[in-house]
PDB file of C-alpha atoms and ligand atoms in Angstrom:
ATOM      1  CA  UNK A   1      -8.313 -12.675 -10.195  1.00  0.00           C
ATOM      2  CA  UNK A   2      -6.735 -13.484 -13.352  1.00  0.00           C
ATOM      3  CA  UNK A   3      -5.023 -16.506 -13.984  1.00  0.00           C
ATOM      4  CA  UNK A   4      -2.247 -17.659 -16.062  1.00  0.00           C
ATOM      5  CA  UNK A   5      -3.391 -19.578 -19.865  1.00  0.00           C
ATOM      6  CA  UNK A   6      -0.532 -20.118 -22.079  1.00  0.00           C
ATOM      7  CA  UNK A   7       1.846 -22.940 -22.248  1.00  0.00           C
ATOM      8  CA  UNK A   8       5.261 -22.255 -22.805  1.00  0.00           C
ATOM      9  CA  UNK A   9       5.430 -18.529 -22.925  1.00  0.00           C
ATOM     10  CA  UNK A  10       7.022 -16.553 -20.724  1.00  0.00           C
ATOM     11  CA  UNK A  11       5.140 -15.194 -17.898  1.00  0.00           C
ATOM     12  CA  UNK A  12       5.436 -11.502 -16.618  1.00  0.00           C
ATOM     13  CA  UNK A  13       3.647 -10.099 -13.479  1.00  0.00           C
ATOM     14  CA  UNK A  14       3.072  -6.740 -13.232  1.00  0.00           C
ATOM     15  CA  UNK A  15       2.306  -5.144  -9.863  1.00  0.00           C
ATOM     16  CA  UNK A  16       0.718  -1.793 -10.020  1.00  0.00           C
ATOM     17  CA  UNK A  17       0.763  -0.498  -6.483  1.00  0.00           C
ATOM     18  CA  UNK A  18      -0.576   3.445  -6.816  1.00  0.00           C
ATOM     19  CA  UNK A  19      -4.084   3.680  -5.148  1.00  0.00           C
ATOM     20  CA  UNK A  20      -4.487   5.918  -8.081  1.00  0.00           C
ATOM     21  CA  UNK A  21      -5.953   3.396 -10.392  1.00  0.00           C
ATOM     22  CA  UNK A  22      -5.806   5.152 -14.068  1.00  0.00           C
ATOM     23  CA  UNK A  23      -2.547   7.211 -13.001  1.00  0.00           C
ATOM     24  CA  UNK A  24       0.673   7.715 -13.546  1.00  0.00           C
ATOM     25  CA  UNK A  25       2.399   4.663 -12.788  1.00  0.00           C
ATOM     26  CA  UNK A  26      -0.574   2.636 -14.468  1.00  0.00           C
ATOM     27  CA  UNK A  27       0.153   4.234 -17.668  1.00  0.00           C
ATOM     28  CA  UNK A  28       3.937   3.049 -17.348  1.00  0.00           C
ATOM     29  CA  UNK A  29       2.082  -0.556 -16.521  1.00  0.00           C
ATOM     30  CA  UNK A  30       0.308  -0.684 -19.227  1.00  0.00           C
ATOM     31  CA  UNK A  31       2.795   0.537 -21.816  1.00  0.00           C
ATOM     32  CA  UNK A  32       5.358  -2.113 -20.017  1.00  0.00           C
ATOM     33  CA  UNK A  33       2.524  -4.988 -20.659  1.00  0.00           C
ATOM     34  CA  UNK A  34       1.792  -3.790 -24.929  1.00  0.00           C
ATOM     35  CA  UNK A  35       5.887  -4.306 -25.477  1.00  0.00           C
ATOM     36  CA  UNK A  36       6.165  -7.697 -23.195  1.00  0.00           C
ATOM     37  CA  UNK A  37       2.799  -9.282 -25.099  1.00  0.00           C
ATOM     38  CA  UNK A  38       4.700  -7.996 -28.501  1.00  0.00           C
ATOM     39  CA  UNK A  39       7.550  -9.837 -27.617  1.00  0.00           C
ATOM     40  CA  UNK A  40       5.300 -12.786 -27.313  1.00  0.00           C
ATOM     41  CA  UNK A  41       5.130 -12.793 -23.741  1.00  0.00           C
ATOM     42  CA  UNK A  42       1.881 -13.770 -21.480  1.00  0.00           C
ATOM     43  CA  UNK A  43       1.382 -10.438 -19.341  1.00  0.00           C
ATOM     44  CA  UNK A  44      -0.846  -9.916 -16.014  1.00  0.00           C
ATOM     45  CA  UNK A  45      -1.279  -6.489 -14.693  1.00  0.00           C
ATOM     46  CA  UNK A  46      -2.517  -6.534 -10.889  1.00  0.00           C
ATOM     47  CA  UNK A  47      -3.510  -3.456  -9.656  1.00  0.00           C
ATOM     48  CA  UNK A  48      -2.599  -4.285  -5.876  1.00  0.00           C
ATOM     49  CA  UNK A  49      -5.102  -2.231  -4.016  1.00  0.00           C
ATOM     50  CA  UNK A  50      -7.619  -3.969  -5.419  1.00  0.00           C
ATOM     51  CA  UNK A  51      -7.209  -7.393  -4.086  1.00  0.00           C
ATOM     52  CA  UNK A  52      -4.650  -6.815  -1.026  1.00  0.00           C
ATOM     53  CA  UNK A  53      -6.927  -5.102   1.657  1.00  0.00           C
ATOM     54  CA  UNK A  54      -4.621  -5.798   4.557  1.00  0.00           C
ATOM     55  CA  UNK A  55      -1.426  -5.246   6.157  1.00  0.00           C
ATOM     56  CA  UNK A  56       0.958  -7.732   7.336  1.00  0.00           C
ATOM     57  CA  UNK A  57       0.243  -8.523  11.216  1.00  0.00           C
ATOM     58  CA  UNK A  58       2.292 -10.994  13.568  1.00  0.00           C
ATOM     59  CA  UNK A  59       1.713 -14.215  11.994  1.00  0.00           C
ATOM     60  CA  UNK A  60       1.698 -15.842  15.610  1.00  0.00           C
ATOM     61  CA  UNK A  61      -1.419 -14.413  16.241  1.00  0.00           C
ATOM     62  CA  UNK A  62      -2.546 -13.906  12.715  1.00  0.00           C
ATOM     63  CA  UNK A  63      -2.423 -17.900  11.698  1.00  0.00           C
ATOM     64  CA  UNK A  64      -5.557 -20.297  12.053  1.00  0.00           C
ATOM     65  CA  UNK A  65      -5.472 -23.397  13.323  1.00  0.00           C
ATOM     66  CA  UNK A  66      -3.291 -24.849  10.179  1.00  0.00           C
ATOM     67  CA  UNK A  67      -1.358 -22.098   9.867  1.00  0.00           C
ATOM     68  CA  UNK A  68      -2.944 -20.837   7.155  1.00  0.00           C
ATOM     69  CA  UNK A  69      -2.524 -16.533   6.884  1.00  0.00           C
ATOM     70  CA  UNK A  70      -6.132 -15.883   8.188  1.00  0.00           C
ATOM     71  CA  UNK A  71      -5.476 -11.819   6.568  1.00  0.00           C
ATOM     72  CA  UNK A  72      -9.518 -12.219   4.558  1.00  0.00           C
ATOM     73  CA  UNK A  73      -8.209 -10.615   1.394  1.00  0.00           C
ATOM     74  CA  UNK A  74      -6.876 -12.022  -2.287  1.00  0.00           C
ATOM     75  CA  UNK A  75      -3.088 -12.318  -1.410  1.00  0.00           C
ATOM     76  CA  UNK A  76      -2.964 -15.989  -0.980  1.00  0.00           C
ATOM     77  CA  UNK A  77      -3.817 -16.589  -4.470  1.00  0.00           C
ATOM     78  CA  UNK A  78      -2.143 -13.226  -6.169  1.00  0.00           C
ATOM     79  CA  UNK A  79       1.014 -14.750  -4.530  1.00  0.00           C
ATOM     80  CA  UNK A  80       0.651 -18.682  -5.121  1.00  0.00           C
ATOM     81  CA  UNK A  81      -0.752 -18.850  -8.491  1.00  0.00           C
ATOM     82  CA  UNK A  82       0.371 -15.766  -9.783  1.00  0.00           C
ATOM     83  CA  UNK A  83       3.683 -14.143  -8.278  1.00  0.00           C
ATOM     84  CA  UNK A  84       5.350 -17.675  -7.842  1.00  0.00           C
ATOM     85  CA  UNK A  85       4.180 -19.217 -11.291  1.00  0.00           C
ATOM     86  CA  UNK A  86       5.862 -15.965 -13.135  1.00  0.00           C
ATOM     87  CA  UNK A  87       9.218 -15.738 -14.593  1.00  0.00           C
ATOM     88  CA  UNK A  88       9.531 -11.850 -14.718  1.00  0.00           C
ATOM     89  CA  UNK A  89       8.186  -9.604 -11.428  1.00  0.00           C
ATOM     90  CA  UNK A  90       7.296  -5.822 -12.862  1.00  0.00           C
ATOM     91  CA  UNK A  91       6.816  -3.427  -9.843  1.00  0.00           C
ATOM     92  CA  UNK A  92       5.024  -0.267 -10.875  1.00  0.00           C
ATOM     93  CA  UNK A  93       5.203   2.187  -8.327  1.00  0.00           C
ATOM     94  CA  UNK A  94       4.971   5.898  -7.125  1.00  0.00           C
ATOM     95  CA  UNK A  95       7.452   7.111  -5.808  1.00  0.00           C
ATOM     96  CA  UNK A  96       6.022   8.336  -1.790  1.00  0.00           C
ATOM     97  CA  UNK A  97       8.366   9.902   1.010  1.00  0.00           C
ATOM     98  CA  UNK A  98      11.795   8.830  -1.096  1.00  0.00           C
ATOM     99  CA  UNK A  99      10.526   5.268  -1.188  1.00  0.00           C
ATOM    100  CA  UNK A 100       7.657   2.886  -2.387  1.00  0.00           C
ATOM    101  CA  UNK A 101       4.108   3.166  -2.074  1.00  0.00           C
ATOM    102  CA  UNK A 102       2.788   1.310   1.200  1.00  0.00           C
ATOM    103  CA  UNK A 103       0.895  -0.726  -1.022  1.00  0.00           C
ATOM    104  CA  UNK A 104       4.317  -2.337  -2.746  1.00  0.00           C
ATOM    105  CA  UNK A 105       6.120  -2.116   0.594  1.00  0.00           C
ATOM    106  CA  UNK A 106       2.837  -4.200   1.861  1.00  0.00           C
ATOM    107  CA  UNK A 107       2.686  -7.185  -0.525  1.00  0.00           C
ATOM    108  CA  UNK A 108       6.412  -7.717  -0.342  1.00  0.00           C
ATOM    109  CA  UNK A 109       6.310  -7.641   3.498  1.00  0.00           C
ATOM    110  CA  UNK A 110       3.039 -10.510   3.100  1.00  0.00           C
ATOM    111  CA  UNK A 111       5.339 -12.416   1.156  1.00  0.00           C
ATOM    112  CA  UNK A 112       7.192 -12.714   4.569  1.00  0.00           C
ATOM    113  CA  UNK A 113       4.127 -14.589   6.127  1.00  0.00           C
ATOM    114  CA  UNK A 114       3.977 -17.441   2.733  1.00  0.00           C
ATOM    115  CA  UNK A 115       7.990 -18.352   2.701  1.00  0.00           C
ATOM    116  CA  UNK A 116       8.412 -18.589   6.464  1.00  0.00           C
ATOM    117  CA  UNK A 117       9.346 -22.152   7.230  1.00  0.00           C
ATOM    118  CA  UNK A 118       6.486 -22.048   9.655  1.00  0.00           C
ATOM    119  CA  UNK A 119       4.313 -21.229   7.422  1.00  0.00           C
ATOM    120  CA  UNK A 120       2.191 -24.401   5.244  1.00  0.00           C
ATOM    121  CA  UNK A 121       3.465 -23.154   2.092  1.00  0.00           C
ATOM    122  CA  UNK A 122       7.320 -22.417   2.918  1.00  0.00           C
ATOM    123  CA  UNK A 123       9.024 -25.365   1.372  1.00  0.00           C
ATOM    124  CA  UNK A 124       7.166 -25.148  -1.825  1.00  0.00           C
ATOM    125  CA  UNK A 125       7.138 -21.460  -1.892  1.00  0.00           C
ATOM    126  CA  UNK A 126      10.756 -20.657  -1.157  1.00  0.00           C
ATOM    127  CA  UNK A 127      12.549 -21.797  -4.170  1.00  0.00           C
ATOM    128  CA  UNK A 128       9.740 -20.636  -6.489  1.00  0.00           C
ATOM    129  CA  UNK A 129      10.198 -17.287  -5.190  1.00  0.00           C
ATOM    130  CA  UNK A 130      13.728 -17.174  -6.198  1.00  0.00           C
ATOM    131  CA  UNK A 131      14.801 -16.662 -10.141  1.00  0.00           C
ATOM    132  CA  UNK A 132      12.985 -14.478 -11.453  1.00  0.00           C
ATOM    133  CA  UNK A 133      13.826 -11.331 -13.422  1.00  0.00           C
ATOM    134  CA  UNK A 134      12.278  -7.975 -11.915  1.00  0.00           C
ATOM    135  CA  UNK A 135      11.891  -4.450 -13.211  1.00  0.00           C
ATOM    136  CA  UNK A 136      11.203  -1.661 -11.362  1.00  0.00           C
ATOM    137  CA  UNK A 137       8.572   1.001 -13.133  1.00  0.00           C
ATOM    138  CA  UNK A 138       8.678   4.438 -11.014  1.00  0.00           C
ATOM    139  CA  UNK A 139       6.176   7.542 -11.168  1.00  0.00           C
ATOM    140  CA  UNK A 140       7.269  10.653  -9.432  1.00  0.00           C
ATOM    141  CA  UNK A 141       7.301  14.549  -8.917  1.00  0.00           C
ATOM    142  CA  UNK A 142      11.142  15.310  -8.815  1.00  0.00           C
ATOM    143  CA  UNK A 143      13.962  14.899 -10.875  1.00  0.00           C
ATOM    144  CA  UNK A 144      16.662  14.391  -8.306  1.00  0.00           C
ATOM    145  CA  UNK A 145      18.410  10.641  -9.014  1.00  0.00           C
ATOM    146  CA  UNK A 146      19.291  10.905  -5.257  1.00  0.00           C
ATOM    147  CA  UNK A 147      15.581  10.807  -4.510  1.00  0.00           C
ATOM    148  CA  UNK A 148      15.108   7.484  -5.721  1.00  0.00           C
ATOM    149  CA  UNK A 149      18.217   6.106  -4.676  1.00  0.00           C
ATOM    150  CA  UNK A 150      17.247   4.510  -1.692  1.00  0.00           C
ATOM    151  CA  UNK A 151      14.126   3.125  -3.504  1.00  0.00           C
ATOM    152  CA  UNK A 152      16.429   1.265  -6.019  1.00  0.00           C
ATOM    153  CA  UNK A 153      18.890   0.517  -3.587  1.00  0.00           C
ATOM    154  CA  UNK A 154      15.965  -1.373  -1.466  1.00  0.00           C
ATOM    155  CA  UNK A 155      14.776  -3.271  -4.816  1.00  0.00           C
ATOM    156  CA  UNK A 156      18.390  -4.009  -5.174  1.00  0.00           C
ATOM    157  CA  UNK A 157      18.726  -5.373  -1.597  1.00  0.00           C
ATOM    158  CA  UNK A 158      15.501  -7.641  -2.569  1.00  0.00           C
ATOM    159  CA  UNK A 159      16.432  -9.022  -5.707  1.00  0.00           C
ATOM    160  CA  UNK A 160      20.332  -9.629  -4.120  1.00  0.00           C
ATOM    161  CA  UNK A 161      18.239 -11.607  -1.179  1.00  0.00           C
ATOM    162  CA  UNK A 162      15.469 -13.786  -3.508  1.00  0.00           C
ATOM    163  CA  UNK A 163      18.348 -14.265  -5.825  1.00  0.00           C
ATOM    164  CA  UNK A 164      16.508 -12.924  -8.793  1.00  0.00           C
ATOM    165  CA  UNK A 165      17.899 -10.422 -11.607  1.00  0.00           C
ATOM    166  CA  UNK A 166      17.187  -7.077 -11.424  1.00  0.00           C
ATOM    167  CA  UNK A 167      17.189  -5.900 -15.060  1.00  0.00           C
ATOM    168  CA  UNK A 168      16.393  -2.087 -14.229  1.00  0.00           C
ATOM    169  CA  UNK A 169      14.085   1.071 -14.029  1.00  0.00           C
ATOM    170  CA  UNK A 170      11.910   3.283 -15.946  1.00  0.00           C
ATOM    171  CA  UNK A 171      11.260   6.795 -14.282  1.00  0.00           C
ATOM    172  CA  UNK A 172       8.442   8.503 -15.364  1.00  0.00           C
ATOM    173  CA  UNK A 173       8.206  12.355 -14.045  1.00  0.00           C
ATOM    174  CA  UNK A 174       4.693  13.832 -13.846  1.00  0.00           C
ATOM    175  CA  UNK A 175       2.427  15.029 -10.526  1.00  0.00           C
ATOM    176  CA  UNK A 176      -0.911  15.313 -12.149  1.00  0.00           C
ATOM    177  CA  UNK A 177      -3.071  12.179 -13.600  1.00  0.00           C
ATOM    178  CA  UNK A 178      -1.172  10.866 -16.448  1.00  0.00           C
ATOM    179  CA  UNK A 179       1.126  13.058 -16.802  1.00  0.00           C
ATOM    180  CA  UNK A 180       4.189  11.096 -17.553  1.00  0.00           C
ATOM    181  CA  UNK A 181       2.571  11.074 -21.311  1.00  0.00           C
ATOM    182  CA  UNK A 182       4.087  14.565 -20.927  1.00  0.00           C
ATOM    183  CA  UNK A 183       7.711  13.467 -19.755  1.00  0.00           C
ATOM    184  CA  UNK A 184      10.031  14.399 -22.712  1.00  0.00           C
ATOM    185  CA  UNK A 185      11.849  11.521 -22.507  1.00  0.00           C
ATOM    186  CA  UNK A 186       9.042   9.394 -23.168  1.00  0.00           C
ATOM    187  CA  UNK A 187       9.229   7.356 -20.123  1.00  0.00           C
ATOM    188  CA  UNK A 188       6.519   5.292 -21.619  1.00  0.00           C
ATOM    189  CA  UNK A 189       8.223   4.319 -25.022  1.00  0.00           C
ATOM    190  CA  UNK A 190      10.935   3.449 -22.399  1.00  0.00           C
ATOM    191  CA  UNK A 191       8.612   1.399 -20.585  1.00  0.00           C
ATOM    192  CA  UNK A 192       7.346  -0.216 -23.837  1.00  0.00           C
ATOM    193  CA  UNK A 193      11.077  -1.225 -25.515  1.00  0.00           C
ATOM    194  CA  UNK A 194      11.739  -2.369 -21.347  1.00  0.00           C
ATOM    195  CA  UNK A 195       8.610  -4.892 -21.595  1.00  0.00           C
ATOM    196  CA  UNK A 196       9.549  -6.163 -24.976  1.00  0.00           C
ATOM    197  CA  UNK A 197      13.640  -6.870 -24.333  1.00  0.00           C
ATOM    198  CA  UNK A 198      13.105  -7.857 -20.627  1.00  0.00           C
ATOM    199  CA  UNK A 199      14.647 -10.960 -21.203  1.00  0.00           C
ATOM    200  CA  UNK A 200      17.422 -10.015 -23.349  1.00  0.00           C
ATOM    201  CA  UNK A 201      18.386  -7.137 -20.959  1.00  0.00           C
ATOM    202  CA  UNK A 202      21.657  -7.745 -19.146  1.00  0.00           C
ATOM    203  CA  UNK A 203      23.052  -6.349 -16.079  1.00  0.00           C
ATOM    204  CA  UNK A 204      26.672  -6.856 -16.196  1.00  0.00           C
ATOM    205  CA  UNK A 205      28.213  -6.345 -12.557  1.00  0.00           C
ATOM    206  CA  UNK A 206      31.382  -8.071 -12.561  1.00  0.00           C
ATOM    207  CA  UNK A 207      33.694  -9.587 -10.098  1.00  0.00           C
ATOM    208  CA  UNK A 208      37.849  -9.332 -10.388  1.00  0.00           C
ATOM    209  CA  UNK A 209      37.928 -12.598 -11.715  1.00  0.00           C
ATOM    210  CA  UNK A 210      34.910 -13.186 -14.004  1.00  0.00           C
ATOM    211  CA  UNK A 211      35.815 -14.168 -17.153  1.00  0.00           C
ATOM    212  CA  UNK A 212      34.962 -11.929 -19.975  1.00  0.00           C
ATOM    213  CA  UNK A 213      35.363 -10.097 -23.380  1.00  0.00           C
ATOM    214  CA  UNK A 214      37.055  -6.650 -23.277  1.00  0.00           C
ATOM    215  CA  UNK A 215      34.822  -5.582 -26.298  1.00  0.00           C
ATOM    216  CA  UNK A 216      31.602  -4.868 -24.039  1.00  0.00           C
ATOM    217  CA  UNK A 217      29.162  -4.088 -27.454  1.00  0.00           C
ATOM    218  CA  UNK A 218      29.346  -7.769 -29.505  1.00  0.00           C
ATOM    219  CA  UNK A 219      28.376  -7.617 -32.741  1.00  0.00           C
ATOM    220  CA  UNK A 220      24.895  -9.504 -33.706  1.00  0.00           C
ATOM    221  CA  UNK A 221      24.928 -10.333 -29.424  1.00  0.00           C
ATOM    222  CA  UNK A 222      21.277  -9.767 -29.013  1.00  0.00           C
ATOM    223  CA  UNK A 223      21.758  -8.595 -25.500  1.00  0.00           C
ATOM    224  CA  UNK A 224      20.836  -5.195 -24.434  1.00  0.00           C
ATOM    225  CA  UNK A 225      22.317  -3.262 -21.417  1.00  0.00           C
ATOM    226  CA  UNK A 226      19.959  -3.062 -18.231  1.00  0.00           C
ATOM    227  CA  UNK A 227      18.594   0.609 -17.824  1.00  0.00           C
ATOM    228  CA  UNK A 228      18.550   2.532 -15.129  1.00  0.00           C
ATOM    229  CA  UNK A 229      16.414   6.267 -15.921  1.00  0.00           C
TER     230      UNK A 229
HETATM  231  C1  FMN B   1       2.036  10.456  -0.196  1.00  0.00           C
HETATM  232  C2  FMN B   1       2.825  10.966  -1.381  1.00  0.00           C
HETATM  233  C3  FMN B   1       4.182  11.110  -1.263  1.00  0.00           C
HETATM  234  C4  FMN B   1       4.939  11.532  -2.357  1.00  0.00           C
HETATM  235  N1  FMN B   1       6.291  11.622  -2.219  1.00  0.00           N
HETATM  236  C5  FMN B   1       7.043  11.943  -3.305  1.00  0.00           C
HETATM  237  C6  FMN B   1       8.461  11.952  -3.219  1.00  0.00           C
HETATM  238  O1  FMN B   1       9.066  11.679  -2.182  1.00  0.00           O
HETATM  239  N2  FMN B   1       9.170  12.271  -4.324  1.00  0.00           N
HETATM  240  C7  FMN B   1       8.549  12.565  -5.522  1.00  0.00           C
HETATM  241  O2  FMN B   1       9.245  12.812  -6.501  1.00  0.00           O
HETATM  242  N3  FMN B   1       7.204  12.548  -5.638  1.00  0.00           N
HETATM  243  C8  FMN B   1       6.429  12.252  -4.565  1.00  0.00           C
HETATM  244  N4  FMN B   1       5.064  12.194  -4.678  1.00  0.00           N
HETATM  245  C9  FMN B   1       4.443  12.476  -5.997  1.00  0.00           C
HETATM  246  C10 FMN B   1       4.103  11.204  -6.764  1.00  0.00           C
HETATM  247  O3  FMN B   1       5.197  10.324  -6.799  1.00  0.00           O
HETATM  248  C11 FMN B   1       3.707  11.557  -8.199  1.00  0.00           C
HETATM  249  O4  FMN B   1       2.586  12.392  -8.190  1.00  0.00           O
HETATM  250  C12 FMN B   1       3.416  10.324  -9.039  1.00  0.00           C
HETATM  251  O5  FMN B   1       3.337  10.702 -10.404  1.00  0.00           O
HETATM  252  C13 FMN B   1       2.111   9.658  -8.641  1.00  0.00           C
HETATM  253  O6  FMN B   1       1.967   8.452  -9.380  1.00  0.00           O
HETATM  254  P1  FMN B   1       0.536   7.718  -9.541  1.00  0.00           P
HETATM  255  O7  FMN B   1      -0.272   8.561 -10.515  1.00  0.00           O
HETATM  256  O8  FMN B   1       0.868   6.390 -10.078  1.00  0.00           O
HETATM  257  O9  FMN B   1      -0.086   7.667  -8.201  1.00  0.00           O
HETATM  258  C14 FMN B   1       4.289  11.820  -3.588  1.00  0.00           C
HETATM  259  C15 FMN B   1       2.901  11.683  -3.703  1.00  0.00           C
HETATM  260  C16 FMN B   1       2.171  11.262  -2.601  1.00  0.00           C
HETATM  261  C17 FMN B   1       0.672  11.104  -2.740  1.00  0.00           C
END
């Protein structure tokens, strides 16, 4: 398992969850990671089936004697070191059944077992979950926005809940191995220009009263609109 090196640059996390190793939402991964690390940005792809074997049981039964996850797999230090140590969460993810992979469903349901106030890790875990900025990279067959609706809407739900920022998504469409390199609107240039302005990208959701500019595009600003393709 990889571990984090540099001092004082940003760190971003990015899940892969498709069983399919080299696929499609691996290529939107990887393209994600080259514009983050040109932006100057530490990155760490995880391909999740490779170190999360198992799924989330009842942590009555599944806790040792410390109450210590006993689930024999790499979670425990995918989620401590990596996941809670990052200031950007990328989750990279077929689209299956209208929804995410099991896989990404999985880890974010383990999480459950690590913030727990039972659990040994809760009070140090709990506020280092929270903060972060998370995209949300999605492979899939069909066109139809309404199909992934309830897929963002979920991510949404999550981010609202760990308080973090959800800056947007990248939709790549393709069925076959890799073929979102096929996509004509270049999903994975999207995926790129995502990685590199992920912390410049704003997602401007205002209440009645929030003070603000009428002119939304400010000259010189910086700031770039959150996407959502
Ligand atoms: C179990 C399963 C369910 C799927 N369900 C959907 C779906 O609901 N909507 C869709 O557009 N594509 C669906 N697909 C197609 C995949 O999302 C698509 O092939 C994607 O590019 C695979 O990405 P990957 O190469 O990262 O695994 C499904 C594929 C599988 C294996």
């Amino acid at each position: 398992m990889e571990t984090w090196n540099s001092e004082g640059a940003k760190k971003v996390l990015i899940l892969s969850s498709s069983p399919r190793l080299e696929g499609n939402s691996r290529g939107l991964a990887v393209s994600f990671a080259a514009g983050a690390r040109e932006a100057g940005h530490e990155v760490v792809v995880v391909d999740l089936v490779r170190h999360v074997r198992h799924m989330l049981g009842y942590c009555r039964t599944c806790r040792d004697g410390d109450g210590e996850c006993s689930l024999d797999d790499d979670f425990k230090p995918l989620f401590l070191h990596l996941y809670l140590a990052a200031d950007a969460i990328v989750f990279a993810t077929p689209i299956w059944w209208y929804g995410m992979s099991s896989h990404m469903k999985n880890f974010i349901d383990r999480m459950s077992c690590y913030i727990s106030e039972s659990s040994p890790h809760g009070a140090q875990a709990k506020p280092r979950v929270m903060g972060k900025r998370v995209a949300l990279l999605l492979s899939a067959e069909e066109s139809s926005f309404a199909s992934r609706l309830g897929l963002v809407s979920q991510v949404a739900e999550f981010c609202r809940h760990v308080r973090c920022s959800f800056v947007g998504v990248v939709t790549g469409l393709g069925n076959l191995h890799g073929e979102v390199d096929r996509d004509p609107t270049n999903p994975l240039e999207e995926a790129r220009l995502m990685g590199q302005r992920l912390f410049d990208l704003e997602d401007t959701d205002y209440e009645l009263d929030t003070p603000r500019s009428v002119v939304v595009w400010l000259d010189g600003s910086g700031r770039f609109p959150s996407y959502w393709r």
